[in-house]
PDB file of C-alpha atoms in Angstrom:
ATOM      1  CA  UNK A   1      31.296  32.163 -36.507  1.00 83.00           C
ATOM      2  CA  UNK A   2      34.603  33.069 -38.570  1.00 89.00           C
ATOM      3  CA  UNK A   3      35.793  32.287 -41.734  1.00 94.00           C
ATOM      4  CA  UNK A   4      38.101  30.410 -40.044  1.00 93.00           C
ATOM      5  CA  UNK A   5      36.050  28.732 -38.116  1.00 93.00           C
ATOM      6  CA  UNK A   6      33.632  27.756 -40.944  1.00 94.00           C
ATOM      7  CA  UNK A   7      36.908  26.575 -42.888  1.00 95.00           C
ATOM      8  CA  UNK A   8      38.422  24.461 -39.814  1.00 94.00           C
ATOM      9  CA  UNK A   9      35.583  22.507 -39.038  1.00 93.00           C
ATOM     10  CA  UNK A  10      36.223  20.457 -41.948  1.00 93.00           C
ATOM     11  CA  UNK A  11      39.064  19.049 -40.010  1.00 94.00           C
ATOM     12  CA  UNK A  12      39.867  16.446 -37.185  1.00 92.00           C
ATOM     13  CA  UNK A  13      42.047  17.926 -34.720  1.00 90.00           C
ATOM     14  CA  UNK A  14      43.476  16.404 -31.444  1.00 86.00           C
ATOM     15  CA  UNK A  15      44.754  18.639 -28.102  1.00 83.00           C
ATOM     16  CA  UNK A  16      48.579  18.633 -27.161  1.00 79.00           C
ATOM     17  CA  UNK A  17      48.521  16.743 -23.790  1.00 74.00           C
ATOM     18  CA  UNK A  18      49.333  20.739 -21.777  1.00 69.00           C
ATOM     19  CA  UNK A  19      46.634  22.262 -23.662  1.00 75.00           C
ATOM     20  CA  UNK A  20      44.645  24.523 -21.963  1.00 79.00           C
ATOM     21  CA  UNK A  21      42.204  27.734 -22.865  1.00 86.00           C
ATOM     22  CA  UNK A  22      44.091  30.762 -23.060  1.00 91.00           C
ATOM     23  CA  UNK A  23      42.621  34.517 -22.628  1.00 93.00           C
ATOM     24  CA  UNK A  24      43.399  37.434 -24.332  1.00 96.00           C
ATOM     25  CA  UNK A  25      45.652  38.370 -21.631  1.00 96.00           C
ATOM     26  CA  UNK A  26      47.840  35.506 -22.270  1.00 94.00           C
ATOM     27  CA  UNK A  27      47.867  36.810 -25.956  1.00 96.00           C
ATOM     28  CA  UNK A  28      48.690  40.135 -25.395  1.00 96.00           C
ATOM     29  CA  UNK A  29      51.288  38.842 -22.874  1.00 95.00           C
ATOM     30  CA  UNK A  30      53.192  37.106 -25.710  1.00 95.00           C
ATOM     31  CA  UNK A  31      53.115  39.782 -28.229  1.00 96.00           C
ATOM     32  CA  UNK A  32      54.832  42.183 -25.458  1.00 97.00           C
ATOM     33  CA  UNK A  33      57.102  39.774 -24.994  1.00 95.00           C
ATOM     34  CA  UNK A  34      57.887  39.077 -28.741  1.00 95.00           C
ATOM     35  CA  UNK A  35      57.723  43.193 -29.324  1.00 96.00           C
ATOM     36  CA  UNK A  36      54.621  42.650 -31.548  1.00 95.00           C
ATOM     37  CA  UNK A  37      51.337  43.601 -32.000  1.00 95.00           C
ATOM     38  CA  UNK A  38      49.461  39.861 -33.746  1.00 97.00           C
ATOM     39  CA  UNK A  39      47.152  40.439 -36.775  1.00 96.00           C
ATOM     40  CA  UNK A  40      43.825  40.259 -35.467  1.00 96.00           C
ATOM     41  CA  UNK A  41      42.547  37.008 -37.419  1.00 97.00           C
ATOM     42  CA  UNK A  42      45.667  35.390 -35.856  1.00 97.00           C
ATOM     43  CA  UNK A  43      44.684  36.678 -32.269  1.00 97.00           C
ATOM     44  CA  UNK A  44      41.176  35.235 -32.866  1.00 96.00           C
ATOM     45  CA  UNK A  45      42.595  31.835 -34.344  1.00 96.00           C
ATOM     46  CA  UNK A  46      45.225  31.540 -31.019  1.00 96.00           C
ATOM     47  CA  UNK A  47      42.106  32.223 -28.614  1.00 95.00           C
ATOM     48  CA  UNK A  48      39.939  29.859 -30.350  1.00 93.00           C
ATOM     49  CA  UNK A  49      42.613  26.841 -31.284  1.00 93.00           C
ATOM     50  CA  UNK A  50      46.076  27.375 -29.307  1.00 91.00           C
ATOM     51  CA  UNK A  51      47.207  23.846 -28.432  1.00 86.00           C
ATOM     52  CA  UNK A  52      45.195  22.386 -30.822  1.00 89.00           C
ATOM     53  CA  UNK A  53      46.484  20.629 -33.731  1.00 90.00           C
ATOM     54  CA  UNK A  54      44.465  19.774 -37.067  1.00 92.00           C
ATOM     55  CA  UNK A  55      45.081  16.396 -37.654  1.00 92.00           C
ATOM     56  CA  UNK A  56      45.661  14.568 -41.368  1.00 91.00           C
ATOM     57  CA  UNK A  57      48.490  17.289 -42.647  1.00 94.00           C
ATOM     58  CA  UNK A  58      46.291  19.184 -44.398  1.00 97.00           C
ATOM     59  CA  UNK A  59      48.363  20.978 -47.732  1.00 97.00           C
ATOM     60  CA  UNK A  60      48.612  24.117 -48.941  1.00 98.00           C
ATOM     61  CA  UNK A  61      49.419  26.000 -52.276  1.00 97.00           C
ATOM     62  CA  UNK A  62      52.161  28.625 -52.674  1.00 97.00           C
ATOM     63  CA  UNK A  63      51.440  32.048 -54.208  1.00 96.00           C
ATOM     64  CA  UNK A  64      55.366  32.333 -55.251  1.00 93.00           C
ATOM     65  CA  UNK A  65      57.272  29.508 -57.019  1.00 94.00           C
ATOM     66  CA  UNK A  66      59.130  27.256 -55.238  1.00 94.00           C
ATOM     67  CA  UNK A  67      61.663  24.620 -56.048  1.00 92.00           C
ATOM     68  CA  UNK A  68      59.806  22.054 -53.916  1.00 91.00           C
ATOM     69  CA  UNK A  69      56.843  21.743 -55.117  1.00 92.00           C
ATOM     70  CA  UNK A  70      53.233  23.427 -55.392  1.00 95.00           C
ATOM     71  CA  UNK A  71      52.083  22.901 -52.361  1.00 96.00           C
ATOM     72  CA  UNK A  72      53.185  22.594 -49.068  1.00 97.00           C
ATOM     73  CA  UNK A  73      51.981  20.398 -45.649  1.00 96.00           C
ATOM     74  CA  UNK A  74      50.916  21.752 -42.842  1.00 97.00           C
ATOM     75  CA  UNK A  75      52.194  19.820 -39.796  1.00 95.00           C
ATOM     76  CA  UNK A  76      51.329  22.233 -36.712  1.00 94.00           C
ATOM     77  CA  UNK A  77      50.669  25.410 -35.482  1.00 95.00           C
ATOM     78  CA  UNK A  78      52.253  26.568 -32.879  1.00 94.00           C
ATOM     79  CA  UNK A  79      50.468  28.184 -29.835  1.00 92.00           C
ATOM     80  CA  UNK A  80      50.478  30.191 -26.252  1.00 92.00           C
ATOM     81  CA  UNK A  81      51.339  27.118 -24.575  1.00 87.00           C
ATOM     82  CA  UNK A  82      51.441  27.038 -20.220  1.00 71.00           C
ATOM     83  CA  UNK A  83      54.704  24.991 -20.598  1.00 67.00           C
ATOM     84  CA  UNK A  84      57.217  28.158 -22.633  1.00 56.00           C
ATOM     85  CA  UNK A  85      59.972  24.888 -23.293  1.00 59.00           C
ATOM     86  CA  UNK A  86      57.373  22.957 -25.246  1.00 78.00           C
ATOM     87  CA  UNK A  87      58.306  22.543 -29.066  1.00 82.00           C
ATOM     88  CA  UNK A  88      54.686  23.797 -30.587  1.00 89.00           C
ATOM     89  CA  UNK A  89      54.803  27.317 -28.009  1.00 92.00           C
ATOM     90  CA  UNK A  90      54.864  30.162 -29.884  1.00 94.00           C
ATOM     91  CA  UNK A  91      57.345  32.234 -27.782  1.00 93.00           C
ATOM     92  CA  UNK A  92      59.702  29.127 -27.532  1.00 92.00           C
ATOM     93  CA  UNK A  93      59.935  29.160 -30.950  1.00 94.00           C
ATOM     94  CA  UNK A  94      60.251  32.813 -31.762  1.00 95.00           C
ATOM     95  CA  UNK A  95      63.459  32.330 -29.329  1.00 94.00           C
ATOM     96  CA  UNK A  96      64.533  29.594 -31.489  1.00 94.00           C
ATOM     97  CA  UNK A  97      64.726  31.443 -34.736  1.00 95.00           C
ATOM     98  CA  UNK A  98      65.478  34.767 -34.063  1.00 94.00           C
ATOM     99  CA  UNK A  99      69.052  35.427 -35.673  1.00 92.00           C
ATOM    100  CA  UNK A 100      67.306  33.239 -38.485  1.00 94.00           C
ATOM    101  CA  UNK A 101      64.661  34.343 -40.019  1.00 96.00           C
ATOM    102  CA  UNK A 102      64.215  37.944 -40.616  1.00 96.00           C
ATOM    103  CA  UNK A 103      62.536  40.266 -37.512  1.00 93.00           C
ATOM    104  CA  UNK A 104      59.592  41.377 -39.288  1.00 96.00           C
ATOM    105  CA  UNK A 105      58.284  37.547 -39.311  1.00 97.00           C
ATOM    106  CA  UNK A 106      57.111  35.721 -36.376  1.00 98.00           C
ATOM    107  CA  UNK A 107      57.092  31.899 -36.790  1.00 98.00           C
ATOM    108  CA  UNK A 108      54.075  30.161 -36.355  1.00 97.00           C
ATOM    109  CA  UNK A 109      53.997  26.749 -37.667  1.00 97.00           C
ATOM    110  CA  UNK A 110      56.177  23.816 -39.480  1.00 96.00           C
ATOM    111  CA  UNK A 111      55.836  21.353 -41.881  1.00 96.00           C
ATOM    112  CA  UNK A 112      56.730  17.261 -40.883  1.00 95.00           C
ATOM    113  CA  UNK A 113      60.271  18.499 -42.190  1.00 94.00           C
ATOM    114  CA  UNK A 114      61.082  20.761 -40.269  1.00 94.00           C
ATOM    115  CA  UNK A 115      60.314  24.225 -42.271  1.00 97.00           C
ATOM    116  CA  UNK A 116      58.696  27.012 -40.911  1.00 98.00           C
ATOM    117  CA  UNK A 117      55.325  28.555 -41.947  1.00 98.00           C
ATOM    118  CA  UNK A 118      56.143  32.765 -40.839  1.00 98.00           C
ATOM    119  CA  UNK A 119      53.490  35.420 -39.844  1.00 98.00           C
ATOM    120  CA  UNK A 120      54.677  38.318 -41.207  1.00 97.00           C
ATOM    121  CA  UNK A 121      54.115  41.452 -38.416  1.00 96.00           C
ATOM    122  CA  UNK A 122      56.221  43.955 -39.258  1.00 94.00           C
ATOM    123  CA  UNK A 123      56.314  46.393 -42.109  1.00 93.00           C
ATOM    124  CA  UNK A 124      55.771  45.551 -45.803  1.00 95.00           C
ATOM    125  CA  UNK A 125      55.489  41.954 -44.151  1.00 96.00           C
ATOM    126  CA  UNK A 126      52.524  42.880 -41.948  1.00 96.00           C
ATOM    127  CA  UNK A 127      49.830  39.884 -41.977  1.00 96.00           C
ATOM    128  CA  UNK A 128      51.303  37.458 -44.889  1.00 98.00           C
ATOM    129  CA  UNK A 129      51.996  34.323 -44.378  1.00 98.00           C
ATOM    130  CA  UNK A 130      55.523  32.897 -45.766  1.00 98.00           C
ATOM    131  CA  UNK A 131      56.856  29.491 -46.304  1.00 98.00           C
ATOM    132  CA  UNK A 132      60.798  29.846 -44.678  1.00 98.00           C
ATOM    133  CA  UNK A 133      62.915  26.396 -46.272  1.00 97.00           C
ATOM    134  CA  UNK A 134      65.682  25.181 -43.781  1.00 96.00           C
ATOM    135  CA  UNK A 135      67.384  23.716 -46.694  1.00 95.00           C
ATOM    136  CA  UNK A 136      68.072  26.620 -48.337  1.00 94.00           C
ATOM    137  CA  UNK A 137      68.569  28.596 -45.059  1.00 93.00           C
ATOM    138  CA  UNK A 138      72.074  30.975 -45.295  1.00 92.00           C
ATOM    139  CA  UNK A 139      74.280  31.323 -42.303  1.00 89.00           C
ATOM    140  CA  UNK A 140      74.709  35.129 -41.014  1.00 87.00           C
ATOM    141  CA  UNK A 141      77.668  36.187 -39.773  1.00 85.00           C
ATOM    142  CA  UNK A 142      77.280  38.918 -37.026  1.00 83.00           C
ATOM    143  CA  UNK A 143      76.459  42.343 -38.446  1.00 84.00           C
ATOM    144  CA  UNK A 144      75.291  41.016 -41.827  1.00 87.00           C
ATOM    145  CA  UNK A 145      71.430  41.157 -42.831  1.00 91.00           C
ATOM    146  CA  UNK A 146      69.628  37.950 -42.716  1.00 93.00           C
ATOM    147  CA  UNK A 147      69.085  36.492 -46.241  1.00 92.00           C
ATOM    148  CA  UNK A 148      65.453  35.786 -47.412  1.00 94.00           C
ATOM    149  CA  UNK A 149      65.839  34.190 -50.504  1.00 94.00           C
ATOM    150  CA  UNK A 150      64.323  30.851 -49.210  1.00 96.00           C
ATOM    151  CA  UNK A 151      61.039  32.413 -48.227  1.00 97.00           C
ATOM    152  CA  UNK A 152      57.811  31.595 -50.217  1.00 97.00           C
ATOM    153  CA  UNK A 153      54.841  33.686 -50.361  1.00 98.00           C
ATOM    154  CA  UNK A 154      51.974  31.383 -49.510  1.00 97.00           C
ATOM    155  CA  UNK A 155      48.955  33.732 -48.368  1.00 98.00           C
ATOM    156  CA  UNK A 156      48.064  37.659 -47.811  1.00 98.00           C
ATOM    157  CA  UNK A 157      46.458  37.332 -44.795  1.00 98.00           C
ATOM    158  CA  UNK A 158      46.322  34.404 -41.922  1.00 98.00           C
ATOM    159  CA  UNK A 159      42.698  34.063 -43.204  1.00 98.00           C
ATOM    160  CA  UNK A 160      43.731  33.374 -46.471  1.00 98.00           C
ATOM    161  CA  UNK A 161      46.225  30.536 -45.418  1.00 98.00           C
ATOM    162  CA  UNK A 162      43.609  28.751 -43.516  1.00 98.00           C
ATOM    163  CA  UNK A 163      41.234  29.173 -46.450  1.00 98.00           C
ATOM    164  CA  UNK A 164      43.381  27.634 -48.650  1.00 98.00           C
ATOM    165  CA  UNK A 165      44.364  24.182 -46.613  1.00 97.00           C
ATOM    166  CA  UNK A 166      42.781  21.349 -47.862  1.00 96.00           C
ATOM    167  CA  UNK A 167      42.704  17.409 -47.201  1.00 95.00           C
ATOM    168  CA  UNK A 168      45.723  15.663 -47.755  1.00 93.00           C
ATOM    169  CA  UNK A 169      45.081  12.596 -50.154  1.00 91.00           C
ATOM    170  CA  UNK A 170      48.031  10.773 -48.501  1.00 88.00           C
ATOM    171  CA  UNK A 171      45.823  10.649 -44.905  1.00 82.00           C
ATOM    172  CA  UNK A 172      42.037  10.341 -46.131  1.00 67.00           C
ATOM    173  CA  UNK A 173      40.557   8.091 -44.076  1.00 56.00           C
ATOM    174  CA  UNK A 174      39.894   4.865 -46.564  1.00 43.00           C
TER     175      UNK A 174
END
């Protein structure tokens, strides 16, 4: 058993109705078709919980300061999903934001409004995990680099992220 494992059975979680089992295949399927090669605690995590979702918006702290708060909420992960047009697939939304966020991040999650939780896999990047505000999100005109002023630093590894969610006060069960 993982870290991650030990950490995530303190939570509830609920399928997505196409969940399914994935293999590694179906991993290393999506990272040649993102151009990517996945940390391997976020390889693990994908074979282990892809279309799973931890229920009760578990929070998180940032390591960088940030305007909204101290910590963030975790709403889902996405996943290798067998339906590629589903919101919560992984490849669906690396689709979505490219031309958004920058290439060395792969986006892996949201919060209920809408932000993005990033995997860094690229470069100085490689393995953090960054917190990407819509809100503060600058449009790119065509040959201009993409700006990352609205990410947040929020953990060093994947690992580390899931290590650090915790209950959410505002869904304890009473």
């Amino acid at each position: 058993m993982t870290d991650i494992d030990t950490k995530l059975q303190e939570f509830k979680f609920y399928k997505l109705d196409n969940w399914k089992q994935i293999t590694e295949n179906d991993v290393l399927q999506y990272e040649k078709k993102i151009g990517v090669d996945f940390p391997q605690d976020y390889t693990n995590y994908l074979l282990r919980y892809s279309g799973e979702v931890i229920d009760g918006s578990p929070i998180f702290p940032y390591l960088e300061a940030y305007s909204g708060g101290n910590k963030g909420i975790l709403g889902v992960l996405f996943g290798v999903l067998p339906n590629e047009d589903d919101d919560y697939d992984l490849l669906e939304s690396f689709e979505t934001y490219t031309g958004r966020i920058p290439n060395d991040l792969l986006p892996i999650g949201e919060d209920p409004g809408g932000n993005i939780i990033c995997l860094g896999v690229k470069d100085k990047r490689k393995a953090k995990v960054y917190f990407w505000d819509h809100e503060e999100e600058k449009p790119v005109l065509e040959g201009e680099k993409i700006d990352d002023s609205n990410l947040y630093l929020i953990a060093n590894s994947f690992t580390e992220f899931i290590l650090s969610l915790e209950h959410n006060p505002e869904y304890e069960d009473e």
